[in-house]
Each structure stands twice: as structure tokens, then as C-alpha cells.
């Protein structure tokens, strides 16, 4: 048993990051562990969490399990949890109740509790005392040990908690079963060292560490050979990519090298405004296959709150970067994340957020009410703002988000844009895909176009999507 520990999780040392190519190994006996058995993975988190699920799917298939969409029919249920806000917690406790019921009929179901929530001290303790029937609790650092944890679970019915609060290594060569045949997630960086005062991620994912450039480029080349059209480079602060590498190699270098593989579309998330270099701006503007779409979390428009958040930029520094991007790439779509109701956010602070939003007119924003995360510095800050007030602010902000989302979409009416068609749309006889700027388009076309990048004329505009026809 290994329990998480927040004080360990907080530590950052100068220790070298190890890269392992052989941590994940399975023998022939394990390859039939899942014979005639089915697995479901329920995924609750961000893109990194989604990609971890793809790795776990890859592992489960190598063990001989087959995928089952309905968790009520699965022999192994894996919860890949997220800890970013309270509502992520609530969803998971709800599902645990339903699994407990299923186990009354079938005690052989194996439950695996994985992901960021498992990295939280309080959660691990709760599982240990209140949910003893959960077979395996594992965190974000040891995906490679899933086979041995499952093997043990069949032998020994006792709960096994294996969560490590470590800075973390880089584990290469995990199997992967991707959800899409056209778009692929590619990790370029793990962890986070920014320690924004409200955020749990630096504690659940360990220190910021960059994958080696050669391993990333090799993965992208292989994806291209397999027919993938788009890669999204993943990290919590991709702009800081390379800062921890021995060689002098930056995010701008990586973007250029990935673009030069010739893959049709390159995307990247998330960009913290802090490390966005001019070199990066130039490279993004230079290559046609680096998509003109940037997600640039603002969090708040108030300098006072930004400081308390430990975001390391001011309102005017943010604006300067935003305008630089707009100038270099006038067609570029820019989206953001905003937290309302940070501890003691005043009306004036919130007005600053509305003001910058009105000035910058984002393409879209993901907006959240601040959620207190145990162990973070913000969790002990005094907060006298009522939830009701916070909800009202969120609603006011969302009205702006909708207004400008629609305005941004209206610019597309009558234009011809490139769309990667991904699959059937919810609507009859239509397919759907995304523009280079990440706008969702529904298109009247048959399914033979799926997996192709086509020219589409936009014929109708809605707040959240566009309608178009092939040209
Ligand atoms: N690394 C990214 C953000 C990852 S988390 C960045 O810094 O840009 C995604 C978003 O969740 C954040 O941008 C923030 O807006 C929101 N978030 C994080 N912690 C939160 C909390 N405690 N309460 C509410 N929203 C939060
Ligand atoms: Fe969280 Fe800040 Fe790191 Fe983003 S940069 S993951 S918000 S600590
Ligand atoms: Fe959630 Fe962990 Fe991602 S907390 S947002 S799954 S890094």
C-alpha cells in the first residue's frame, strides 16, 4: 500500500527526470488475463486525462480485455477521475454508488479508481474507510503498473492503494488505443510548476517535465504514416516546454520540427500567458499547418486577483500579448478560461474581468465558479462572497461569452474554410468537423467524406456552431 501525501506532492527538487523506455512490460501469461472479459473506462478530466484513458485502453487490450461502452456490462470498471473542481468529485461519488449496486449481483466486478482524484490525500483516505470494496486505487504516475495491480486483484480481494506523490518520471512506450483515427493527442510535457494558488494540478501531476524532442517527433511521424491528419500537443504549460531539458530546445523549436513532419494540422494546449515567446508567435504565423487557434487562459481581469492567484502577469501584460498575437495572425481564434468568485473578489474586480472581455472579444471562453481545493494556498484565503453572488456574476459573464461567440461566428458567413470531417453529426444526413480555427461545422455531405480535409462554404451561423456545404 502507498498513500498520497500532499507535503510530498508539493516538493520540487533539482533532481534529474528519468526517461524510461522499459517500465511497461507484460509476460505471455498476463496477455490472457482479460480473456472473455470486458472493460469500461469512464473519463472525467482534461485532454491529458483523456489521453491517459487511451493509454489505459491500450494496456487493457494487450491484456486481452475487450472494450464495452456500457459500464453496467463490464467486468472491469476504471474511473479516470479529475480533481480540478468540486463538481468533478460529485460525479464520481454518484457513479461509485451505482457500481456498488452492480456488485451486489456480480461480486466479481473489479473497480479501479485512477486519475487525479486518487492523488488527493483526503480522497484516498475516504476510499480506504468508506469504499473498501474499491479494488484498486492508483494515481497518475503509475499507469504502467495496471497489469500487475489487476493480476493481484484477482488473487487477493483486499483493497490495494498504490498512489505515489512524487515529482515523477517520463514513461515512454505505453500502449495506446486512440479514440479517433484522424486526430491524435501527443503528450509533450507532464506536470506543472506554476502553482497558481487555486489549482490542484501541481499536486496531482508532479513537476513540470518535458518529453525528449526525438520521442515526440518520432510519435508524430508514426501518426502521420498511420494516416492521422491532426496532432494536438498536450501539456499544462506547453509554452514552457524544453525549459527543463539539458539541450537548448524550446517550444518554438518543437513547433517548427513538428510542422516540418508535414502532418496536416498541428494544435497545442494549453498556453499559459507567462512563457509565450516572440519566437513562438513567429513560428505559429509562419507555418500553414500550425493551426491559427490559441487557448490563452486569462482567469481574471483584475490585477489584484491575478496577484492573489499567482498568475505572474498583469491585465496590461496580458493585453499586450493578446494584441501581438492578433497583429501577427489577424484570422487567429483566441479562447480563454475565466474563474469568477475567487476568494473576496469584489464587484470592482469582477467589472475588470467584464471590461477586458468586452475589449478583447474572445471567440469563446470556458467559465467556472471558483472551487476550493484542499491543500492549495487559496483554500485558506478568507472569502465573504456568497455563492448566490458568484452565480450571478457567472451568468453575467456568460452573456458576454455568448454574445461574442456569435459575433465571432458571424464573420464566417459566406466564407470558404477548410474542415477536417471527423464523423457523422447529430443531425440527419450530415457530417461534422472543425475549421482550422476550431469552429464546429455541420455539413450536408455523406459519410464517405469522413477522415478528409475539405473546403466548405459557410451557409448559416449559430452561437455554438456553423452550417456549411461542400464546394
Ligand atoms: N494549465 C492550464 C489550466 C488547466 S485547468 C492553464 O493554466 O492555463 C483548466 C481551467 O480550470 C483553468 O484554466 C481554470 O480556469 C480552471 N480551474 C482550475 N482550478 C480551479 C478551481 N479551483 N476552481 C475553479 N476553476 C478552476
Ligand atoms: Fe493549474 Fe496554474 Fe498549472 Fe494551469 S498553470 S495547471 S492553472 S497551476
Ligand atoms: Fe482534472 Fe487532473 Fe486534468 S485535475 S483537469 S484531470 S490534470
Coordinates of C-alpha atoms and ligand atoms in Angstrom, one line a residue:
X1 CA 0.0 0.0 0.0
X2 CA 1.2 3.5 -0.9
X3 CA -0.9 6.5 0.2
X4 CA -0.7 10.0 -1.3
X5 CA 0.8 12.8 0.8
X6 CA 0.3 16.5 0.0
X7 CA 3.5 17.6 1.5
X8 CA 5.5 15.2 -0.7
X9 CA 3.4 16.3 -3.7
X10 CA 4.3 19.9 -3.1
X11 CA 8.0 19.3 -3.2
X12 CA 10.2 20.4 -6.1
X13 CA 13.8 19.3 -6.2
X14 CA 16.6 19.8 -8.8
X15 CA 16.6 16.0 -9.3
X16 CA 17.0 14.9 -12.9
X17 CA 14.0 13.5 -14.6
X18 CA 14.4 9.9 -15.7
X19 CA 13.1 8.7 -19.0
X20 CA 12.1 5.0 -19.0
X21 CA 11.5 3.0 -22.2
X22 CA 11.1 -0.3 -20.5
X23 CA 8.9 0.2 -17.4
X24 CA 5.9 -1.2 -19.0
X25 CA 6.4 -4.9 -19.6
X26 CA 3.9 -7.8 -19.7
X27 CA 4.6 -11.5 -19.9
X28 CA 2.6 -14.0 -22.0
X29 CA 0.6 -15.2 -19.0
X30 CA -0.7 -11.7 -18.5
X31 CA -1.8 -11.4 -22.1
X32 CA -4.7 -13.7 -21.4
X33 CA -5.7 -12.1 -18.1
X34 CA -8.7 -10.4 -19.7
X35 CA -9.8 -13.3 -21.9
X36 CA -13.6 -13.3 -22.4
X37 CA -13.8 -10.2 -20.1
X38 CA -14.8 -6.7 -20.9
X39 CA -13.7 -3.3 -19.6
X40 CA -15.1 0.2 -19.5
X41 CA -13.2 3.4 -18.8
X42 CA -15.1 6.4 -17.6
X43 CA -13.1 9.6 -18.1
X44 CA -13.8 12.8 -16.2
X45 CA -11.0 15.2 -16.8
X46 CA -9.0 17.3 -19.3
X47 CA -7.3 16.3 -22.5
X48 CA -4.4 14.8 -20.6
X49 CA -6.8 12.7 -18.6
X50 CA -8.5 11.6 -21.9
X51 CA -5.1 10.6 -23.3
X52 CA -4.3 8.7 -20.1
X53 CA -7.5 6.8 -20.7
X54 CA -6.3 6.0 -24.3
X55 CA -3.1 4.6 -22.7
X56 CA -5.1 2.5 -20.2
X57 CA -7.3 1.2 -23.0
X58 CA -4.2 0.2 -24.9
X59 CA -2.9 -1.7 -21.8
X60 CA -6.3 -3.4 -21.3
X61 CA -6.4 -4.6 -24.9
X62 CA -2.9 -6.0 -24.6
X63 CA -4.1 -7.9 -21.5
X64 CA -6.9 -9.5 -23.7
X65 CA -9.9 -7.5 -22.5
X66 CA -12.4 -6.1 -24.9
X67 CA -13.9 -2.6 -24.7
X68 CA -17.5 -2.2 -23.5
X69 CA -19.2 1.2 -23.7
X70 CA -21.9 0.4 -21.1
X71 CA -20.2 0.1 -17.7
X72 CA -23.1 -1.9 -16.3
X73 CA -21.9 -4.8 -18.5
X74 CA -18.2 -4.6 -17.8
X75 CA -16.0 -6.9 -15.8
X76 CA -13.5 -4.2 -15.0
X77 CA -14.7 -0.6 -14.5
X78 CA -11.9 2.0 -14.5
X79 CA -12.8 5.5 -13.2
X80 CA -10.2 8.0 -14.6
X81 CA -11.0 10.9 -12.3
X82 CA -10.4 14.6 -12.2
X83 CA -9.9 16.8 -9.2
X84 CA -10.0 20.3 -10.7
X85 CA -13.4 21.4 -9.2
X86 CA -15.8 20.1 -6.6
X87 CA -18.4 19.0 -9.2
X88 CA -15.8 16.6 -10.7
X89 CA -15.8 15.0 -7.3
X90 CA -19.6 14.8 -7.1
X91 CA -19.9 13.0 -10.4
X92 CA -17.5 10.3 -9.2
X93 CA -19.2 9.7 -5.9
X94 CA -22.5 9.3 -7.8
X95 CA -21.1 6.6 -10.0
X96 CA -19.5 4.8 -7.1
X97 CA -22.9 4.3 -5.6
X98 CA -24.1 2.7 -8.9
X99 CA -21.2 0.4 -9.1
X100 CA -21.7 -0.7 -5.5
X101 CA -25.3 -1.8 -6.5
X102 CA -24.0 -3.7 -9.6
X103 CA -21.6 -5.5 -7.3
X104 CA -24.5 -6.9 -5.3
X105 CA -25.4 -9.0 -8.3
X106 CA -21.9 -9.6 -9.5
X107 CA -19.2 -9.5 -6.8
X108 CA -16.6 -10.3 -9.4
X109 CA -16.6 -6.8 -10.9
X110 CA -13.2 -5.2 -10.4
X111 CA -13.3 -1.4 -9.7
X112 CA -10.2 0.7 -10.5
X113 CA -10.1 4.2 -9.1
X114 CA -7.5 6.1 -11.1
X115 CA -6.6 9.7 -12.1
X116 CA -6.1 13.0 -10.3
X117 CA -8.7 12.5 -7.5
X118 CA -6.8 9.4 -6.4
X119 CA -3.7 11.7 -5.9
X120 CA -5.6 13.6 -3.2
X121 CA -4.9 12.6 0.4
X122 CA -8.5 13.1 1.6
X123 CA -9.9 11.0 -1.2
X124 CA -7.5 8.1 -0.7
X125 CA -8.5 8.1 3.0
X126 CA -12.1 8.2 2.1
X127 CA -11.8 5.2 -0.2
X128 CA -9.9 3.4 2.5
X129 CA -12.6 3.9 5.1
X130 CA -15.9 4.3 3.2
X131 CA -15.3 2.4 0.0
X132 CA -13.3 -0.6 1.0
X133 CA -14.8 -2.6 -1.9
X134 CA -13.0 -0.5 -4.5
X135 CA -10.3 -3.0 -5.6
X136 CA -7.5 -0.8 -6.9
X137 CA -6.7 2.9 -6.3
X138 CA -3.9 4.1 -8.5
X139 CA -2.8 7.6 -9.4
X140 CA -1.4 9.4 -12.4
X141 CA 2.2 8.3 -12.0
X142 CA 1.9 4.5 -12.4
X143 CA -0.3 3.7 -15.4
X144 CA 2.3 1.1 -16.3
X145 CA 1.6 -1.0 -13.3
X146 CA -2.1 -1.5 -14.2
X147 CA -1.4 -5.2 -15.4
X148 CA 0.2 -6.3 -12.1
X149 CA -2.4 -4.4 -10.0
X150 CA -5.2 -6.3 -11.9
X151 CA -3.4 -9.6 -11.6
X152 CA -3.1 -9.1 -7.8
X153 CA -6.8 -8.0 -7.5
X154 CA -7.9 -11.4 -8.9
X155 CA -5.7 -13.2 -6.4
X156 CA -6.4 -11.1 -3.3
X157 CA -9.7 -9.4 -2.7
X158 CA -8.2 -6.8 -0.4
X159 CA -8.2 -3.2 -1.5
X160 CA -4.9 -2.1 -3.0
X161 CA -3.9 1.6 -2.9
X162 CA -0.8 2.4 -4.9
X163 CA -0.6 6.2 -5.2
X164 CA 2.7 8.0 -5.4
X165 CA 3.2 11.6 -4.5
X166 CA 6.4 12.0 -6.5
X167 CA 7.8 14.6 -8.8
X168 CA 7.5 11.9 -11.5
X169 CA 9.5 10.4 -14.3
X170 CA 8.7 10.1 -18.0
X171 CA 7.4 6.7 -19.0
X172 CA 7.7 6.0 -22.7
X173 CA 6.3 3.1 -24.8
X174 CA 2.9 2.7 -23.1
X175 CA 0.5 1.0 -25.5
X176 CA -2.3 3.3 -26.8
X177 CA -5.8 2.7 -28.2
X178 CA -6.8 6.1 -29.6
X179 CA -10.5 7.2 -29.8
X180 CA -10.0 8.8 -33.3
X181 CA -8.4 7.6 -36.5
X182 CA -7.8 11.2 -37.7
X183 CA -6.9 13.3 -34.6
X184 CA -4.3 12.3 -32.0
X185 CA -3.3 13.6 -28.6
X186 CA 0.5 13.8 -28.1
X187 CA 1.9 14.5 -24.7
X188 CA 4.9 16.8 -24.8
X189 CA 5.1 17.8 -21.1
X190 CA 3.8 16.4 -17.9
X191 CA 3.1 18.1 -14.6
X192 CA 3.1 21.7 -13.7
X193 CA 5.3 24.0 -11.6
X194 CA 3.2 27.2 -11.8
X195 CA 1.4 26.7 -8.5
X196 CA -1.5 29.0 -9.3
X197 CA -2.9 29.5 -5.8
X198 CA -6.3 27.9 -6.6
X199 CA -5.1 24.9 -8.6
X200 CA -4.7 21.3 -7.6
X201 CA -2.8 20.1 -10.7
X202 CA 0.8 20.7 -9.5
X203 CA -0.1 18.3 -6.6
X204 CA -1.7 15.6 -8.6
X205 CA 0.6 15.6 -11.6
X206 CA 4.0 16.3 -10.2
X207 CA 6.7 18.5 -11.5
X208 CA 6.9 20.0 -15.0
X209 CA 8.9 17.7 -17.2
X210 CA 9.3 17.7 -20.9
X211 CA 9.4 14.6 -23.1
X212 CA 12.5 14.4 -25.3
X213 CA 12.1 16.1 -28.7
X214 CA 13.2 12.9 -30.5
X215 CA 10.4 10.8 -28.9
X216 CA 7.8 13.4 -29.7
X217 CA 8.9 13.8 -33.4
X218 CA 9.0 10.1 -33.8
X219 CA 5.5 9.7 -32.5
X220 CA 4.2 12.4 -34.8
X221 CA 5.9 10.9 -37.8
X222 CA 4.4 7.5 -37.0
X223 CA 1.0 9.0 -36.6
X224 CA 1.3 10.7 -40.0
X225 CA 2.3 7.3 -41.6
X226 CA -0.8 5.7 -40.0
X227 CA -2.9 8.3 -41.7
X228 CA -3.6 10.8 -38.9
X229 CA -4.3 14.3 -40.1
X230 CA -4.1 16.2 -36.9
X231 CA -2.0 16.2 -33.7
X232 CA -2.6 18.2 -30.5
X233 CA 0.5 18.7 -28.4
X234 CA -0.5 18.4 -24.8
X235 CA 0.8 20.0 -21.6
X236 CA -0.4 22.3 -18.8
X237 CA 2.0 25.0 -19.9
X238 CA 3.2 24.0 -23.3
X239 CA 5.0 27.3 -23.8
X240 CA 7.4 26.3 -21.1
X241 CA 8.3 23.2 -23.0
X242 CA 12.0 22.5 -23.0
X243 CA 13.0 24.7 -20.1
X244 CA 13.9 21.6 -18.1
X245 CA 15.8 19.8 -20.9
X246 CA 19.6 19.6 -20.9
X247 CA 19.7 20.7 -24.5
X248 CA 18.8 24.2 -25.5
X249 CA 15.5 23.5 -27.2
X250 CA 12.3 25.5 -26.8
X251 CA 8.5 25.2 -27.7
X252 CA 9.2 27.3 -30.8
X253 CA 11.8 24.7 -31.9
X254 CA 9.4 21.9 -31.2
X255 CA 6.5 23.5 -33.0
X256 CA 8.8 24.1 -36.0
X257 CA 10.0 20.5 -36.0
X258 CA 6.5 19.1 -35.7
X259 CA 5.3 21.3 -38.5
X260 CA 8.2 20.1 -40.7
X261 CA 7.0 16.5 -40.4
X262 CA 4.4 17.6 -42.8
X263 CA 1.4 16.4 -40.8
X264 CA -1.7 18.4 -42.0
X265 CA -2.7 20.0 -38.7
X266 CA -0.7 20.9 -35.6
X267 CA -2.5 22.2 -32.4
X268 CA -1.3 22.7 -28.9
X269 CA -2.9 23.3 -25.5
X270 CA -2.6 24.9 -23.0
X271 CA -0.6 28.1 -23.3
X272 CA 0.0 30.0 -20.0
X273 CA 0.5 33.6 -21.0
X274 CA 3.7 33.8 -19.0
X275 CA 6.0 31.9 -21.4
X276 CA 4.6 32.9 -24.7
X277 CA 7.8 33.9 -26.6
X278 CA 8.1 36.0 -29.8
X279 CA 9.8 33.0 -31.4
X280 CA 6.6 31.0 -30.8
X281 CA 4.4 33.7 -32.3
X282 CA 6.7 33.8 -35.4
X283 CA 6.7 30.1 -35.9
X284 CA 2.9 29.8 -35.5
X285 CA 2.4 32.6 -38.0
X286 CA 5.0 31.1 -40.4
X287 CA 3.7 27.5 -40.9
X288 CA 0.4 26.9 -42.6
X289 CA 0.0 23.6 -40.8
X290 CA 0.2 25.1 -37.3
X291 CA -3.5 26.0 -36.7
X292 CA -4.5 29.6 -36.1
X293 CA -6.1 28.8 -32.8
X294 CA -4.8 29.7 -29.3
X295 CA -6.3 28.9 -26.0
X296 CA -4.9 31.6 -23.6
X297 CA -6.4 31.4 -20.1
X298 CA -6.9 34.8 -18.5
X299 CA -8.6 33.7 -15.2
X300 CA -9.3 37.3 -14.1
X301 CA -9.1 40.8 -15.4
X302 CA -8.2 42.3 -12.0
X303 CA -4.6 42.8 -11.2
X304 CA -5.3 42.4 -7.5
X305 CA -6.9 39.0 -8.1
X306 CA -4.3 37.9 -10.6
X307 CA -1.7 38.6 -8.0
X308 CA -3.6 36.5 -5.4
X309 CA -3.9 33.8 -8.0
X310 CA -0.2 33.8 -8.5
X311 CA -0.7 34.1 -12.3
X312 CA 2.5 36.2 -12.8
X313 CA 1.1 38.6 -15.4
X314 CA -1.0 41.8 -15.2
X315 CA -4.1 42.9 -17.1
X316 CA -1.9 45.1 -19.3
X317 CA 0.8 42.4 -20.0
X318 CA -2.0 40.0 -21.0
X319 CA -3.5 42.6 -23.4
X320 CA -0.1 43.2 -24.9
X321 CA 0.4 39.5 -25.7
X322 CA -3.1 39.2 -27.0
X323 CA -2.7 42.1 -29.3
X324 CA 0.7 40.8 -30.5
X325 CA -1.0 37.5 -31.5
X326 CA -3.8 39.3 -33.2
X327 CA -1.4 41.5 -35.1
X328 CA 0.8 38.6 -36.3
X329 CA -2.3 36.4 -37.1
X330 CA -5.4 38.5 -37.8
X331 CA -7.5 35.4 -38.6
X332 CA -6.4 33.6 -35.4
X333 CA -9.2 32.4 -33.0
X334 CA -8.4 33.1 -29.3
X335 CA -10.3 31.4 -26.5
X336 CA -9.8 31.6 -22.7
X337 CA -10.6 30.3 -19.3
X338 CA -12.0 32.5 -16.5
X339 CA -12.7 31.9 -12.9
X340 CA -15.4 34.0 -11.2
X341 CA -15.7 34.4 -7.4
X342 CA -12.1 33.9 -6.4
X343 CA -11.9 34.5 -2.6
X344 CA -13.0 38.0 -1.8
X345 CA -13.3 39.0 -5.5
X346 CA -15.0 42.4 -5.2
X347 CA -17.6 43.9 -7.6
X348 CA -14.8 46.2 -9.0
X349 CA -12.5 43.2 -9.6
X350 CA -15.3 41.4 -11.5
X351 CA -16.0 44.6 -13.5
X352 CA -12.4 44.5 -14.6
X353 CA -13.0 41.0 -16.0
X354 CA -16.1 42.1 -17.9
X355 CA -14.1 45.1 -19.2
X356 CA -11.2 43.1 -20.6
X357 CA -13.7 40.6 -22.1
X358 CA -15.6 43.4 -23.8
X359 CA -12.3 44.8 -25.2
X360 CA -10.7 41.6 -26.4
X361 CA -13.9 39.9 -27.6
X362 CA -12.8 36.3 -27.4
X363 CA -14.0 33.6 -29.7
X364 CA -15.1 31.5 -26.7
X365 CA -14.5 31.1 -23.0
X366 CA -14.8 28.3 -20.5
X367 CA -16.0 30.0 -17.3
X368 CA -16.0 28.5 -13.9
X369 CA -17.1 29.4 -10.4
X370 CA -14.1 29.2 -8.1
X371 CA -14.0 25.9 -6.3
X372 CA -12.0 25.4 -3.1
X373 CA -9.3 22.7 -3.4
X374 CA -8.0 21.2 -0.2
X375 CA -4.3 21.9 0.3
X376 CA -4.0 24.8 -2.1
X377 CA -3.0 28.3 -0.8
X378 CA -6.4 29.8 -1.9
X379 CA -8.3 27.3 0.2
X380 CA -7.3 29.2 3.4
X381 CA -8.0 32.6 2.0
X382 CA -10.9 34.5 3.5
X383 CA -14.0 34.6 1.3
X384 CA -17.0 36.6 2.1
X385 CA -18.7 36.5 -1.3
X386 CA -21.9 34.4 -1.3
X387 CA -22.4 31.6 -3.8
X388 CA -25.5 33.4 -5.0
X389 CA -23.5 36.5 -5.9
X390 CA -20.9 34.3 -7.6
X391 CA -23.6 32.6 -9.7
X392 CA -25.0 35.9 -10.7
X393 CA -21.5 37.0 -11.8
X394 CA -21.1 33.8 -13.8
X395 CA -24.3 34.4 -15.6
X396 CA -23.4 38.0 -16.5
X397 CA -20.1 36.8 -17.8
X398 CA -21.7 34.0 -19.8
X399 CA -24.0 36.5 -21.5
X400 CA -20.9 38.2 -22.9
X401 CA -19.3 34.9 -23.8
X402 CA -22.4 34.0 -25.9
X403 CA -22.6 37.4 -27.5
X404 CA -19.0 37.4 -28.7
X405 CA -19.1 33.7 -29.7
X406 CA -21.9 34.5 -32.0
X407 CA -20.2 37.7 -33.3
X408 CA -17.0 35.7 -34.0
X409 CA -19.0 33.0 -35.9
X410 CA -20.9 35.6 -37.9
X411 CA -17.6 36.6 -39.6
X412 CA -17.6 33.2 -41.3
X413 CA -20.9 33.6 -43.1
X414 CA -20.4 33.1 -46.9
X415 CA -16.7 32.2 -46.4
X416 CA -15.0 29.1 -47.6
X417 CA -13.0 27.3 -44.9
X418 CA -11.1 24.0 -44.5
X419 CA -12.8 21.4 -42.3
X420 CA -11.4 18.1 -41.1
X421 CA -14.5 15.9 -41.2
X422 CA -14.5 13.6 -38.2
X423 CA -17.7 11.8 -38.2
X424 CA -21.5 11.8 -38.5
X425 CA -23.2 14.8 -37.0
X426 CA -26.1 14.5 -34.5
X427 CA -28.3 15.9 -37.3
X428 CA -29.7 13.8 -40.1
X429 CA -27.7 13.3 -43.2
X430 CA -24.9 15.5 -42.0
X431 CA -21.3 15.1 -41.0
X432 CA -19.3 17.3 -38.6
X433 CA -15.8 18.6 -38.2
X434 CA -13.7 21.5 -37.1
X435 CA -12.3 24.5 -39.0
X436 CA -8.6 25.4 -38.6
X437 CA -9.8 27.9 -36.0
X438 CA -11.7 25.2 -34.1
X439 CA -15.2 26.1 -35.1
X440 CA -17.6 23.2 -35.2
X441 CA -19.3 22.9 -38.6
X442 CA -22.2 20.6 -39.6
X443 CA -22.1 19.8 -43.3
X444 CA -24.6 18.2 -45.7
X445 CA -22.4 15.5 -47.1
X446 CA -22.3 11.7 -47.0
X447 CA -20.1 9.7 -44.7
X448 CA -17.5 9.0 -47.5
X449 CA -16.0 12.4 -46.6
X450 CA -15.1 11.3 -43.1
X451 CA -11.4 11.5 -42.5
X452 CA -10.8 14.1 -45.2
X453 CA -10.0 17.8 -45.1
X454 CA -12.4 19.6 -47.4
X455 CA -13.4 23.1 -48.5
X456 CA -16.7 24.1 -47.0
X457 CA -18.8 27.2 -47.6
X458 CA -20.5 28.5 -44.5
X459 CA -24.2 29.0 -45.1
X460 CA -25.6 29.6 -41.7
X461 CA -24.3 30.8 -38.3
X462 CA -25.3 29.8 -34.8
X463 CA -23.8 30.7 -31.4
X464 CA -22.1 27.4 -30.9
X465 CA -21.7 26.0 -34.5
X466 CA -21.8 26.8 -38.2
X467 CA -23.6 25.1 -41.0
X468 CA -22.0 24.6 -44.4
X469 CA -21.9 22.9 -47.7
X470 CA -19.1 21.3 -49.8
X471 CA -17.7 23.5 -52.6
Ligands
LIG1 N1 -2.8 24.7 -17.2 C1 -3.9 25.5 -17.7 C2 -5.2 25.2 -17.0 C3 -5.6 23.8 -16.6 S1 -7.1 23.7 -15.6 C4 -3.6 27.0 -17.6 O1 -3.1 27.4 -16.6 O2 -3.8 27.7 -18.5 C5 -8.3 24.3 -16.6 C6 -9.1 25.5 -16.0 O3 -9.8 25.1 -14.9 C7 -8.2 26.6 -15.6 O4 -7.7 27.4 -16.6 C8 -9.1 27.4 -14.6 O5 -9.8 28.3 -15.3 C9 -10.0 26.3 -14.1 N2 -9.7 25.9 -12.7 C10 -8.6 25.4 -12.2 N3 -8.7 25.3 -10.8 C11 -9.9 25.8 -10.5 C12 -10.6 26.0 -9.3 N4 -10.0 25.6 -8.1 N5 -11.8 26.5 -9.3 C13 -12.4 26.8 -10.5 N6 -11.8 26.7 -11.7 C14 -10.6 26.2 -11.7
LIG2 FE1 -3.1 24.9 -12.6 FE2 -1.9 27.2 -13.0 FE3 -0.6 24.9 -13.6 FE4 -2.6 25.7 -15.1 S1 -0.6 26.8 -14.8 S2 -2.3 23.7 -14.3 S3 -4.0 26.7 -13.6 S4 -1.2 25.6 -11.5
LIG3 FE1 -8.5 17.3 -13.9 FE2 -6.2 16.3 -13.5 FE3 -6.7 17.3 -15.8 S1 -7.3 17.5 -12.1 S2 -8.2 18.9 -15.3 S3 -7.7 15.5 -14.9 S4 -4.8 17.3 -14.8

